[in-house]
XYZ file of C-alpha atoms in Angstrom:
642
model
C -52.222 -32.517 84.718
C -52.919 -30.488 87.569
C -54.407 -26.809 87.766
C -50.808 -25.094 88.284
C -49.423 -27.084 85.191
C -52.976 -26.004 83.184
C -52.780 -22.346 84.017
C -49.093 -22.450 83.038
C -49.728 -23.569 79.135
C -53.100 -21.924 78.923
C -51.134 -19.047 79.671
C -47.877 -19.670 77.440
C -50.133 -20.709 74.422
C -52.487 -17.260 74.857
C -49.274 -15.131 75.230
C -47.840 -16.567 72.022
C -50.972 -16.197 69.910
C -51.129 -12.714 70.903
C -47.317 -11.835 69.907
C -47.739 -13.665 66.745
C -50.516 -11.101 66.387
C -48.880 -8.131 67.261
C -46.314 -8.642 64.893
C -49.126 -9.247 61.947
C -50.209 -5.460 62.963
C -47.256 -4.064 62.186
C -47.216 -5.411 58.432
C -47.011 -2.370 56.466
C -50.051 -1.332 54.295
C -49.284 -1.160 50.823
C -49.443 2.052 48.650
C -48.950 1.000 44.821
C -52.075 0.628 43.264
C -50.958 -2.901 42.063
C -51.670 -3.982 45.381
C -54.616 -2.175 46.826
C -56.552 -5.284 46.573
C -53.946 -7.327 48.122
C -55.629 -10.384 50.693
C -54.168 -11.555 53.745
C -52.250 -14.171 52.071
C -48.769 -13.110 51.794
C -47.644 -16.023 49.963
C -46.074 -14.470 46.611
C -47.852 -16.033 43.406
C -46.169 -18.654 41.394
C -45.232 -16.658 38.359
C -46.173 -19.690 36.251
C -50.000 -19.720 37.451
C -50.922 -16.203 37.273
C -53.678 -15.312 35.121
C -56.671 -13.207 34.091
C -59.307 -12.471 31.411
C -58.752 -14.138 28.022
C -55.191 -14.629 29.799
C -52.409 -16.821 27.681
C -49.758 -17.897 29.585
C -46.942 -20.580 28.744
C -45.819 -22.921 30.807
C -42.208 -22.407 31.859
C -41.887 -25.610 33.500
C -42.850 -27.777 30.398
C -40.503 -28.749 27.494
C -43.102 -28.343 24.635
C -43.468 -25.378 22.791
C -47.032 -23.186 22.441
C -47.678 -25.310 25.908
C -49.737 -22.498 28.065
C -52.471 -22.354 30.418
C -55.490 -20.029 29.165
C -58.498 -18.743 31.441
C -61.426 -16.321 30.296
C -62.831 -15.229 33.609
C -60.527 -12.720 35.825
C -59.759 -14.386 39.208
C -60.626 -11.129 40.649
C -64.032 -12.060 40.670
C -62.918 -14.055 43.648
C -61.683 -10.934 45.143
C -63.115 -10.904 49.060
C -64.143 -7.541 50.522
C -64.033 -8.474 53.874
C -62.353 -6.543 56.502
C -61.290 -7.580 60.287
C -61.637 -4.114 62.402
C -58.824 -5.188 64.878
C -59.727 -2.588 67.744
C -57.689 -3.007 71.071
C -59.067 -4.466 73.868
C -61.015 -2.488 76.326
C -59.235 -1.721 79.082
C -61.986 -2.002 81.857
C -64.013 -4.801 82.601
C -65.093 -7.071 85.516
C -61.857 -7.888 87.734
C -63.954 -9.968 90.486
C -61.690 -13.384 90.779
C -60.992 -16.129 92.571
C -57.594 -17.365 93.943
C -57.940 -21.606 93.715
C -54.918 -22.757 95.719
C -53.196 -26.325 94.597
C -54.471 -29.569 95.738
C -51.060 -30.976 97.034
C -50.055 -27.441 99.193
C -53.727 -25.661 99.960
C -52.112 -23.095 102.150
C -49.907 -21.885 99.200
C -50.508 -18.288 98.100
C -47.809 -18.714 95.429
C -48.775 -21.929 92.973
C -52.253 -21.189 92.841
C -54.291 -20.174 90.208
C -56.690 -17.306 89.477
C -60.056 -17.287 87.923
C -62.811 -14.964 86.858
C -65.078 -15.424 90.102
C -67.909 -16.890 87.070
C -65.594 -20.074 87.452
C -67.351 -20.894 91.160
C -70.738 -21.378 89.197
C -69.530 -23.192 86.548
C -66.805 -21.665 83.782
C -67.946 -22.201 80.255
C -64.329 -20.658 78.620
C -63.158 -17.327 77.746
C -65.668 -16.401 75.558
C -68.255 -16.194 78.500
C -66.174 -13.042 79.856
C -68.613 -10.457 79.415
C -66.747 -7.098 77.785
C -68.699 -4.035 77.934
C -71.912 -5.784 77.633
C -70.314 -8.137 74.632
C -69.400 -11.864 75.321
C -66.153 -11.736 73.244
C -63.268 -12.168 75.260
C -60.285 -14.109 74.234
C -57.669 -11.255 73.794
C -54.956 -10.613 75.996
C -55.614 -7.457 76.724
C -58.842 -9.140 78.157
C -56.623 -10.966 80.159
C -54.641 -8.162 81.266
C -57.701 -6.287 82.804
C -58.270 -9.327 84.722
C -54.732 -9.207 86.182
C -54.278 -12.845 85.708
C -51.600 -12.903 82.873
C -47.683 -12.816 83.206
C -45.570 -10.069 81.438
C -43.103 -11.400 78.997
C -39.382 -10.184 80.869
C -37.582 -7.507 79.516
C -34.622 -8.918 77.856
C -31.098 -7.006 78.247
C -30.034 -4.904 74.768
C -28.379 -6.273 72.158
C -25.008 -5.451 71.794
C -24.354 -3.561 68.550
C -21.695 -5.791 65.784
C -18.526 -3.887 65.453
C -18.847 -4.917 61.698
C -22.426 -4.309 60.660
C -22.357 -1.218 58.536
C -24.222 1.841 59.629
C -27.620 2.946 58.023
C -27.104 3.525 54.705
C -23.928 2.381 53.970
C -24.547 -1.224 53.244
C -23.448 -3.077 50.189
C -26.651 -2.790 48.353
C -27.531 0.738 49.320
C -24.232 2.428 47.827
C -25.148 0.450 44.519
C -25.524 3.016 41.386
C -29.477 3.776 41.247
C -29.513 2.549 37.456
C -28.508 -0.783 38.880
C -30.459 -1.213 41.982
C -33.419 -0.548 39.999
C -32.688 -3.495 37.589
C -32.426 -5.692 40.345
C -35.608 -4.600 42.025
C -37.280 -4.764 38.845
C -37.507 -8.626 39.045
C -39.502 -9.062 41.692
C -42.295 -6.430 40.270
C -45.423 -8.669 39.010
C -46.845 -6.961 36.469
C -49.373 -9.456 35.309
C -52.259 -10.104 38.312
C -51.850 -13.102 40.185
C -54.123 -16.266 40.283
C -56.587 -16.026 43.211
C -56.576 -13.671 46.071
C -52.690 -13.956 46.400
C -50.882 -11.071 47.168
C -48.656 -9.190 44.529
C -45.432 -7.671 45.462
C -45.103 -8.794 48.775
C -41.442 -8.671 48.797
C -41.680 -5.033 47.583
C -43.859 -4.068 50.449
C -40.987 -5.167 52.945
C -38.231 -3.607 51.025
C -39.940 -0.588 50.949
C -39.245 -0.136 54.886
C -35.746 -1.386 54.709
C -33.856 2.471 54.146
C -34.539 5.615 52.607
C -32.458 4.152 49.700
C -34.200 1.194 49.192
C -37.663 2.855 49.457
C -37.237 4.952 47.021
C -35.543 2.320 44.686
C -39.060 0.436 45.035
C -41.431 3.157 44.369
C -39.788 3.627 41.197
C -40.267 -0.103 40.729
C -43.920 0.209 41.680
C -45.392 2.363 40.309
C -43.555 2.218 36.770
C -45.532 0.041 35.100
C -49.017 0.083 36.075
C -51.346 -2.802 35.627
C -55.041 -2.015 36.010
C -57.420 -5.240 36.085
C -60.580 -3.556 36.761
C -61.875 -0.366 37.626
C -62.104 -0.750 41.786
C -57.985 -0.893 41.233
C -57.820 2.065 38.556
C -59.870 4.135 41.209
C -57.460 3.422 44.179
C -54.473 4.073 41.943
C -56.040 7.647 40.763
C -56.483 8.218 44.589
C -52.986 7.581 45.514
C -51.642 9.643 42.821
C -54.186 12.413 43.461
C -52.989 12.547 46.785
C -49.527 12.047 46.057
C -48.435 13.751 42.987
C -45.110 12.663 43.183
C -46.092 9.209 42.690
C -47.449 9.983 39.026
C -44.267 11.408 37.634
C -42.988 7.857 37.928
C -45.911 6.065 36.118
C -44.441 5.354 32.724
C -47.151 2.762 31.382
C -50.729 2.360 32.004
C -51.627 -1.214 30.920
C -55.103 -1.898 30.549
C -54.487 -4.940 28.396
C -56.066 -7.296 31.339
C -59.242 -4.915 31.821
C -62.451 -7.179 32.296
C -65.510 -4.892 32.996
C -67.651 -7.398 34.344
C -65.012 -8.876 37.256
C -66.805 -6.839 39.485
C -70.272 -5.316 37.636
C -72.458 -7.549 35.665
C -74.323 -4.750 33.847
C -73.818 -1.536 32.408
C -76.152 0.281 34.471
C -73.591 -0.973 38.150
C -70.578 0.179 35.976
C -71.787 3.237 35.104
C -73.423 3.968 38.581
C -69.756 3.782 40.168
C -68.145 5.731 37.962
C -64.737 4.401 38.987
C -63.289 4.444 35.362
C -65.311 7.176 33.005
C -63.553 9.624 30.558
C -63.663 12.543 33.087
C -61.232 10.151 35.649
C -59.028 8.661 33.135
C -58.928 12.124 31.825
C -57.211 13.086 35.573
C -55.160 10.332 35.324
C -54.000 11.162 32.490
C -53.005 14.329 33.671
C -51.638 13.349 36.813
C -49.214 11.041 34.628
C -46.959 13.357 32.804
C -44.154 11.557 31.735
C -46.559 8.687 30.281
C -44.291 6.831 27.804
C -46.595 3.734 26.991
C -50.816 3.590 26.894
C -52.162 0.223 26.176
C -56.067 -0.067 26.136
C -58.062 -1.886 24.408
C -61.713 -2.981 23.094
C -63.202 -2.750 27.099
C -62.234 0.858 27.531
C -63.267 2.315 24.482
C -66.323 3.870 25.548
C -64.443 5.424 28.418
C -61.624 7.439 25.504
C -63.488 10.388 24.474
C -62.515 13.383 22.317
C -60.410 14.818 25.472
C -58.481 11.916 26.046
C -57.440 11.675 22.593
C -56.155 15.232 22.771
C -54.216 14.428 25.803
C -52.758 11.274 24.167
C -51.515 12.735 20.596
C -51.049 16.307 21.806
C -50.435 16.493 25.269
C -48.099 14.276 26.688
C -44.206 15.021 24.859
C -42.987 11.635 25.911
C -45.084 9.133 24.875
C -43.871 6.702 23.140
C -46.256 4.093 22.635
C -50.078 3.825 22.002
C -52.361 0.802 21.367
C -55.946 0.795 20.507
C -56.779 -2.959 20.438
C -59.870 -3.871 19.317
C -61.754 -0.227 19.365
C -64.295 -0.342 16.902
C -67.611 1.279 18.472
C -69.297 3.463 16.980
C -68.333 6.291 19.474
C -64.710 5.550 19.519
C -64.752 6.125 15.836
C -67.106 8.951 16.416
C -64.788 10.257 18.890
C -61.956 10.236 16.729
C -62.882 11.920 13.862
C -63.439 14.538 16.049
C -60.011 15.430 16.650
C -59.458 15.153 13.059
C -60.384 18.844 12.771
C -57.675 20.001 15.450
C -54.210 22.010 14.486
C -52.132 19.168 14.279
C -48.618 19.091 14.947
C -46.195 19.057 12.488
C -44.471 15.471 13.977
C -45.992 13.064 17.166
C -43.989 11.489 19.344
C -45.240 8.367 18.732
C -42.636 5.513 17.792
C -44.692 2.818 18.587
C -49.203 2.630 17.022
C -51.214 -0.009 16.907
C -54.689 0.338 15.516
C -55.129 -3.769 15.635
C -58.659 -4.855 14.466
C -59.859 -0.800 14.704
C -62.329 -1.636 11.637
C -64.464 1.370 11.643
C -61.779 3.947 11.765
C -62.208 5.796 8.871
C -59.499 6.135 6.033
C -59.247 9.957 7.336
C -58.200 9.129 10.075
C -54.943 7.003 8.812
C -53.799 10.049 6.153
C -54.087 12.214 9.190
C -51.737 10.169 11.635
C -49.183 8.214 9.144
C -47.490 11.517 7.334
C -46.904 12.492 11.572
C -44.981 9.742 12.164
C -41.537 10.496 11.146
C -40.185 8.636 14.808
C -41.744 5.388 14.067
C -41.083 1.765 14.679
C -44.003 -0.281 15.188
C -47.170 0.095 13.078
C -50.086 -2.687 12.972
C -52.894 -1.826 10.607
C -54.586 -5.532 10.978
C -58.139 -4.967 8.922
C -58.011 -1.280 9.009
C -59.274 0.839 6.184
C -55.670 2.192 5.511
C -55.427 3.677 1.986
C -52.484 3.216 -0.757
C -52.236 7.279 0.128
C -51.650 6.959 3.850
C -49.500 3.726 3.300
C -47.070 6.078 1.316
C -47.305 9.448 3.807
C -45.236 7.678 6.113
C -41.939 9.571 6.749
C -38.693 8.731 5.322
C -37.085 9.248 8.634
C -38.855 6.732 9.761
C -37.252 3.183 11.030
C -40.236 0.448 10.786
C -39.116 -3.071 12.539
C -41.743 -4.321 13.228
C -45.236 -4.139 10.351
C -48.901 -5.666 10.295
C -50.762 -4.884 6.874
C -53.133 -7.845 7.484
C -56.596 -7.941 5.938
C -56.339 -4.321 4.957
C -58.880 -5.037 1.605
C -58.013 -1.118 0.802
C -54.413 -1.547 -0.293
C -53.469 -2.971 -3.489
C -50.208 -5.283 -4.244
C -48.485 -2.802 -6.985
C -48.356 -0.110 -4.028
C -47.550 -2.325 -1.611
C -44.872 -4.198 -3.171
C -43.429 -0.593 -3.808
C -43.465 0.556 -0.596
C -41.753 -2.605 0.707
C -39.474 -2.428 -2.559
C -38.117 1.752 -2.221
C -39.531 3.265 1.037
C -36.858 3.736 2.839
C -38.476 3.390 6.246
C -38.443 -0.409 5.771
C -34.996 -1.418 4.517
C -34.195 -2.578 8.496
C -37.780 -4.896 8.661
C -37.698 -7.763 11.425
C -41.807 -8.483 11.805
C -43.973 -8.269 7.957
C -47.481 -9.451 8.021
C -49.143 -9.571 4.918
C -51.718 -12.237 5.540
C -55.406 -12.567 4.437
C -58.330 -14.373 4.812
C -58.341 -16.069 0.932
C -61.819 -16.845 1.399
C -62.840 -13.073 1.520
C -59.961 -11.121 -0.186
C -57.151 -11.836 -2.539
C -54.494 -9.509 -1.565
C -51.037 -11.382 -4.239
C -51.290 -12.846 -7.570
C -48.557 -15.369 -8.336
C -46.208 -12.584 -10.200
C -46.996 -9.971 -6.824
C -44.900 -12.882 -5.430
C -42.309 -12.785 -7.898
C -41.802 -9.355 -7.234
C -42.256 -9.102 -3.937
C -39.840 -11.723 -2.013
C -36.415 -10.861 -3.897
C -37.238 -7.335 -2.540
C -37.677 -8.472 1.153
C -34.767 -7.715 3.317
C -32.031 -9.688 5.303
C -32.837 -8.341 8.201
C -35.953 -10.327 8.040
C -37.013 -12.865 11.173
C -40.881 -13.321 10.777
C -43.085 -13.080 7.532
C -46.224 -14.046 6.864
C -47.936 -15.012 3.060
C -50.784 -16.536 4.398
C -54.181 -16.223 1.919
C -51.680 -15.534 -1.312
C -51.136 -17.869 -4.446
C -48.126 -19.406 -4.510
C -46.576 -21.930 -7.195
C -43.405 -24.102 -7.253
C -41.120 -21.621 -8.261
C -41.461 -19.375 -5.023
C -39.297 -22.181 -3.075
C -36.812 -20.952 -4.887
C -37.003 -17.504 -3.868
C -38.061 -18.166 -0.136
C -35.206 -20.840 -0.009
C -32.268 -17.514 0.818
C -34.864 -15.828 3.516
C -35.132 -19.146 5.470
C -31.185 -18.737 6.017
C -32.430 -16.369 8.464
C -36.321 -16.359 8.870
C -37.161 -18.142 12.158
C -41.142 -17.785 11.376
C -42.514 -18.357 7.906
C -46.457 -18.620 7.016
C -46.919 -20.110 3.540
C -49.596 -18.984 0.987
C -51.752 -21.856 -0.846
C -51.224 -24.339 -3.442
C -47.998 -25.626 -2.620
C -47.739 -29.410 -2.183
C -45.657 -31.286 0.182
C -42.863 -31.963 -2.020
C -42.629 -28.072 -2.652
C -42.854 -27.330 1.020
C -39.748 -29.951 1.753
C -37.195 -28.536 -0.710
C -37.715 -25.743 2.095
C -35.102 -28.018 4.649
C -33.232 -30.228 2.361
C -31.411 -30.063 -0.622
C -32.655 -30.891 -4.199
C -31.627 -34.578 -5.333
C -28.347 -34.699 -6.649
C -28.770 -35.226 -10.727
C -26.141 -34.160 -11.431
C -26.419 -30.427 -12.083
C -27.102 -29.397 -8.103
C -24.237 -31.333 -7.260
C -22.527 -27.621 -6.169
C -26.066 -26.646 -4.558
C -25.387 -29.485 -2.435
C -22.271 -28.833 -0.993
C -23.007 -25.207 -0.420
C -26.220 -26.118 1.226
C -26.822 -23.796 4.385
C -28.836 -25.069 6.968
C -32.397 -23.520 7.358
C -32.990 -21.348 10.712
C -37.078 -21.978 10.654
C -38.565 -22.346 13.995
C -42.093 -22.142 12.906
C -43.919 -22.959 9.828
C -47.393 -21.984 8.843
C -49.428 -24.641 7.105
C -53.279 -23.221 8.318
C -54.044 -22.083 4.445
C -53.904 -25.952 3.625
C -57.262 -27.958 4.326
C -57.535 -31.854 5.201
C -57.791 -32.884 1.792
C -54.841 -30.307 0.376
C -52.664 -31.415 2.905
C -51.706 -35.008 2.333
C -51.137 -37.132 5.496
C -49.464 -40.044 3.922
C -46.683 -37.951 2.235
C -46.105 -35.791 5.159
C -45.262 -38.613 6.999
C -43.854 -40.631 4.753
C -40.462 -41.844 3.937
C -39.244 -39.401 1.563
C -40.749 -36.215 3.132
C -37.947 -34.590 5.653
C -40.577 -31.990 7.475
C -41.404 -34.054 10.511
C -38.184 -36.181 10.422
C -35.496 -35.202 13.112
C -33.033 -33.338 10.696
C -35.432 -30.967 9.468
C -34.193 -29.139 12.854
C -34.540 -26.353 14.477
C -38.117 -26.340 12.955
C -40.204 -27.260 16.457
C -43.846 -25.637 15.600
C -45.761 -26.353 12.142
C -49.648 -24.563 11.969
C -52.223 -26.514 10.844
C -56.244 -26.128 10.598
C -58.449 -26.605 12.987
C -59.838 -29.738 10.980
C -56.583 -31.131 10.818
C -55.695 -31.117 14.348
C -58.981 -33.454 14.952
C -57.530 -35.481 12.684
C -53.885 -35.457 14.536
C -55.328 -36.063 17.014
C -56.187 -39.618 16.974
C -53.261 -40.319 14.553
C -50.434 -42.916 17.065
C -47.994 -42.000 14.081
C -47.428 -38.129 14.948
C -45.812 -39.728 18.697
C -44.035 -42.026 17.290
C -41.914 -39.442 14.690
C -41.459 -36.991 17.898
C -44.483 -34.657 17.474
C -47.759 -33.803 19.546
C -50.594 -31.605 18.937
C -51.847 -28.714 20.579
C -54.545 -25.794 20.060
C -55.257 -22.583 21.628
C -58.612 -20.976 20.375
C -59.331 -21.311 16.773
C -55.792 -22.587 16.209
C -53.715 -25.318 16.183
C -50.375 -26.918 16.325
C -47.916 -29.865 15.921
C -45.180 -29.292 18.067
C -42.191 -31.538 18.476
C -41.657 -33.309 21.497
C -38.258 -31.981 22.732
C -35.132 -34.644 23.266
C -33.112 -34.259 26.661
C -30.207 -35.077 24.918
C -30.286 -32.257 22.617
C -29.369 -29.692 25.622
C -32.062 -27.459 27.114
C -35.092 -26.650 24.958
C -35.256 -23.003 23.616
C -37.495 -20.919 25.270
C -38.449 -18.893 22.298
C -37.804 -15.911 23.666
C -36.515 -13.056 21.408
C -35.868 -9.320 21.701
C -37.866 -8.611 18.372
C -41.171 -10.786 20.286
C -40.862 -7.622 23.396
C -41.498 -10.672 25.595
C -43.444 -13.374 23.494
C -42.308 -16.709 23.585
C -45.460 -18.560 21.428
C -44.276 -18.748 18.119
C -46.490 -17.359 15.241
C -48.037 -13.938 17.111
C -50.741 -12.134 14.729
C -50.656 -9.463 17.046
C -47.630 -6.777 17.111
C -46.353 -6.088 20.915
C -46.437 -2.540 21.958
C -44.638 -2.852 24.928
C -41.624 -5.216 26.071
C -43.763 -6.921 28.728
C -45.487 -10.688 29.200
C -48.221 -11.190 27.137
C -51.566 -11.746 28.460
C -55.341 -10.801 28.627
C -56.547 -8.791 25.387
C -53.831 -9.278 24.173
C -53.200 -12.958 24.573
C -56.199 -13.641 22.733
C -55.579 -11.006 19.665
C -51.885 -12.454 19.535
C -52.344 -16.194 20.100
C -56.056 -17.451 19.837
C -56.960 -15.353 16.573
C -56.170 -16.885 13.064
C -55.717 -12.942 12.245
């Protein structure tokens, strides 16, 4: 190749490196907080692999059931902080050259090629090029200065399509708003992505498309916010401090995937950079006026003082939703007894509380909320010192769905059975947890039973017995709800047999001949087995002949609970493949899940409106929000026996 040919593709190869980099300088910079951390990848997460702290994520491409990826260290640790200070070129520098003519025509002034005059005593490359006293040179504008590089030509204007619509007026833009926000709304990842990809990439380009569609997007953005750790929450605060505008959209604050030590290993760093204190969450708070949803949980608690509190239950007219996962320090509970001593209002907003695993709240507390609640929906107690008297304050105009009484040791069955029984507030129930831990509290005698399941309502689709005493005769009364339970947890001392009269009918002697032909198939997608230990749960008739539970017709039922113990057993057992099953665990719990058939149609998702965007089966946790479930929350919801 000869010197004219060289100069030619050094040339054409430097030109288009540098126009590829132009146009990466003329990305947009992103302005949610979502993606203030975003990387130079802008290769948009698989929504499959994203994860974070204590994360539990299912995987959508599998055909099992409870199948999900889990990870207990944020990826943002992996964050980079690097930047690249892309400065233009300077535009002076040594021009001295040197004209080499070609070796075939040495008296042409037209094929030759130029060179720095540092070429006659030996070039070493571009990077030799000394630039104000720095050997860096490689840029074109480098090149420029030197006067050795061509100019792309100037191409002639596009002529404008008769039929392209003008600005504003395209399909898309003249959709309603209502609708052209659902749209946008399914490219918005809420949940942070795996690694240093970025989030919302396609956002950030549709956010210089038109005026419509940018302000379409904002909404989209800066909806739902997700904060992972406090270097995000503090760039977030800044935008909306500087932007007000931008916090009158902000409808949730989702600290559910919080991890205080992605970035700070100690206390002493995290409270140095003050990036998320009470005083700043405090501005947020009030920077966020039409705040419908606040999820936090146990890694904020220090940081919700007396003030925020305030600003939660008094201050904000349309919240909705509130979730205090996990808070039990001592200052939290501190804290909120402080408040206690406030003028109340006569009703809260609140539809939607959950005070899951908030053990040192005192019972106070709960007699001063519950009677407030006349709007609500949700309510999950889990191991809270709720009292009979509290239990009962609830309003009558109330509308409960969806309620958690588990391990609360202060309520007794007689009141509990009666608010379930006449309380009007729960004649429309979809979610009941009553489970406990039989090994430290006893919460349902055998006759509580009695009374308590003919009272339970139709609208039922989840209940949990676990850690109650149950006999033989309880089939008999849990045999209507499984007409249109789809998740059922079973107290103790049943045996198999008991359990199968659950899916099939009794044997025809004669006198259930008409129980037999009015048989109605069960709707049970998950069954709850963890009260029964290794040697109350007999293999051999499980799997036997006679016993219909893991047997193909006792379908739709695709998830059955077992113990820890049990599962190691499972485990090795070749028999559970061969009748269609496999085992799985998450945390301290455990499942056999049936291997799904191709030939039965596409397997079901488990997705349902009453899980607000679960799809595990057998959550101890109540959702808060209609969102994917992850961090905190995963864990409290699906790695927790309760």
């Amino acid at each position: 190749m000869d010197r004219t040919t060289l100069s030619h593709v050094v040339g054409r190869s430097i030109h288009q490196r540098i126009t590829s980099t132009s146009k990466l300088k003329q990305s947009p910079t992103p302005s949610i907080s979502d993606n203030m951390d975003q990387s130079g990848n802008s290769t948009p997460p698989d929504k499959s692999t994203r994860s974070s702290f204590s994360s539990v994520r299912e995987i959508d491409s599998s055909d099992l059931a409870q199948n999900f990826t889990s990870t207990k260290v944020s990826s943002y640790s992996k964050l980079s902080e690097e930047a690249v200070d892309d400065l233009p070129s300077p535009p002076e520098m040594a021009t001295q050259t040197q004209f080499i003519p070609p070796i075939t025509q040495p008296s042409s002034r037209l094929h030759g090629c130029w060179f720095p005059a540092v070429a006659a005593e030996g070039f070493q490359g571009w990077k030799q090029i000394g630039v104000r006293g720095r050997q860096a040179s490689k840029s074109y504008g480098d090149l420029q200065a030197l006067k050795i590089v061509w100019s792309a030509p100037v191409l002639p204007p596009k002529e404008k399509d008769p039929e392209r619509p003008a600005p504003g007026q395209s399909a898309i833009e003249k959709l309603p708003a209502e609708l052209l926000g659902q749209i946008i709304d399914h490219l918005v990842l809420d949940v942070p992505p795996n690694g240093v990809s970025a989030r919302n990439v396609d956002l950030m380009s549709l956010l210089l498309t038109s005026r419509t569609l940018h302000s379409a997007t904002l909404n989209a953005l800066y909806k739902n916010i997700t904060i992972p750790h406090s270097r995000i929450f503090r760039k977030f605060l800044t935008h909306i401090s500087q932007n007000k505008e931008l916090g009158t959209i902000v409808r949730r604050l989702d600290f559910s995937h919080f991890n205080p030590t992605t970035l700070f290993t100690t206390a002493s760093e995290r409270a140095t950079t003050r990036n998320l204190t009470p005083e700043t969450l405090m501005q947020c708070l009030e920077l966020t006026p039409f705040l419908r949803e606040f999820l936090g949980q146990e890694y904020i608690e220090n940081e919700i003082d007396a003030k925020v509190l305030r600003k939660l239950f008094f201050g904000l007219d349309r919240l909705q939703g509130v979730d205090f996962c996990g808070c039990s320090s001592t200052a939290f509970k501190n804290e909120f007894q402080s408040i206690l001593l406030s003028d109340w209002p006569e009703t809260l907003t609140i539809s939607r509380l959950s005070l899951h695993r908030c053990i040192t709240l005192p019972p106070s507390v709960f007699e001063t909320l519950l009677p407030r609640l006349g709007k609500l929906t949700h309510l999950d107690l889990t191991g809270t010192r709720v009292t009979n008297e509290a239990l009962q304050s609830i309003p009558h105009s109330a509308n409960i769905t969806h309620l958690n009484l588990s391990k609360c040791r202060s309520l007794t069955a007689d009141v509990v059975i009666d608010f379930l029984t006449n309380h009007p507030a729960v004649k429309g129930l979809v979610f009941l947890s009553l489970g406990v831990d039989a090994r430290s509290h006893q919460m349902f005698e055998e006759d509580d039973l009695s009374r308590l399941i003919p009272a339970l309502p139709q609208s039922l689709r989840s209940l949990s017995l676990k850690g109650s005493k149950m006999i033989e005769s309880h089939i008999d009364l849990l045999r209507p709800l499984t007409k249109h339970l789809e998740e059922l947890a079973l107290g103790r001392r049943l045996k198999i047999p008991d359990i199968d009269r659950l899916f099939v009918p009794d044997e025809d002697d004669g006198e259930d001949l008409d129980q037999q032909l009015e048989w109605i198939p069960h709707t049970l997608k998950y069954l709850d087995l963890s009260d029964y230990t290794t040697a109350e749960l007999d293999l051999i008739t499980l799997f036997g002949r006679n016993t219909s539970i893991m047997k193909k017709y006792s379908s739709p039922l695709e998830v059955i609970e077992v113990t820890e113990e049990m599962y190691a057993r499972l485990a090795k057992s070749p028999v559970v493949k061969q009748l269609g099953w496999t085992v799985m665990e998450n945390g301290s719990r455990a499942w056999l899940v049936r291997i799904h058939d191709p030939e039965d149609g596409p397997r079901d998702s488990g997705l349902r409106s009453w899980k607000m965007g679960a799809s595990f089966w057998g959550m101890r946790k109540i959702p808060i929000a209609c969102a994917e479930v992850g961090g905190m929350y995963g864990s409290y919801m699906f790695k927790r026996k309760l």
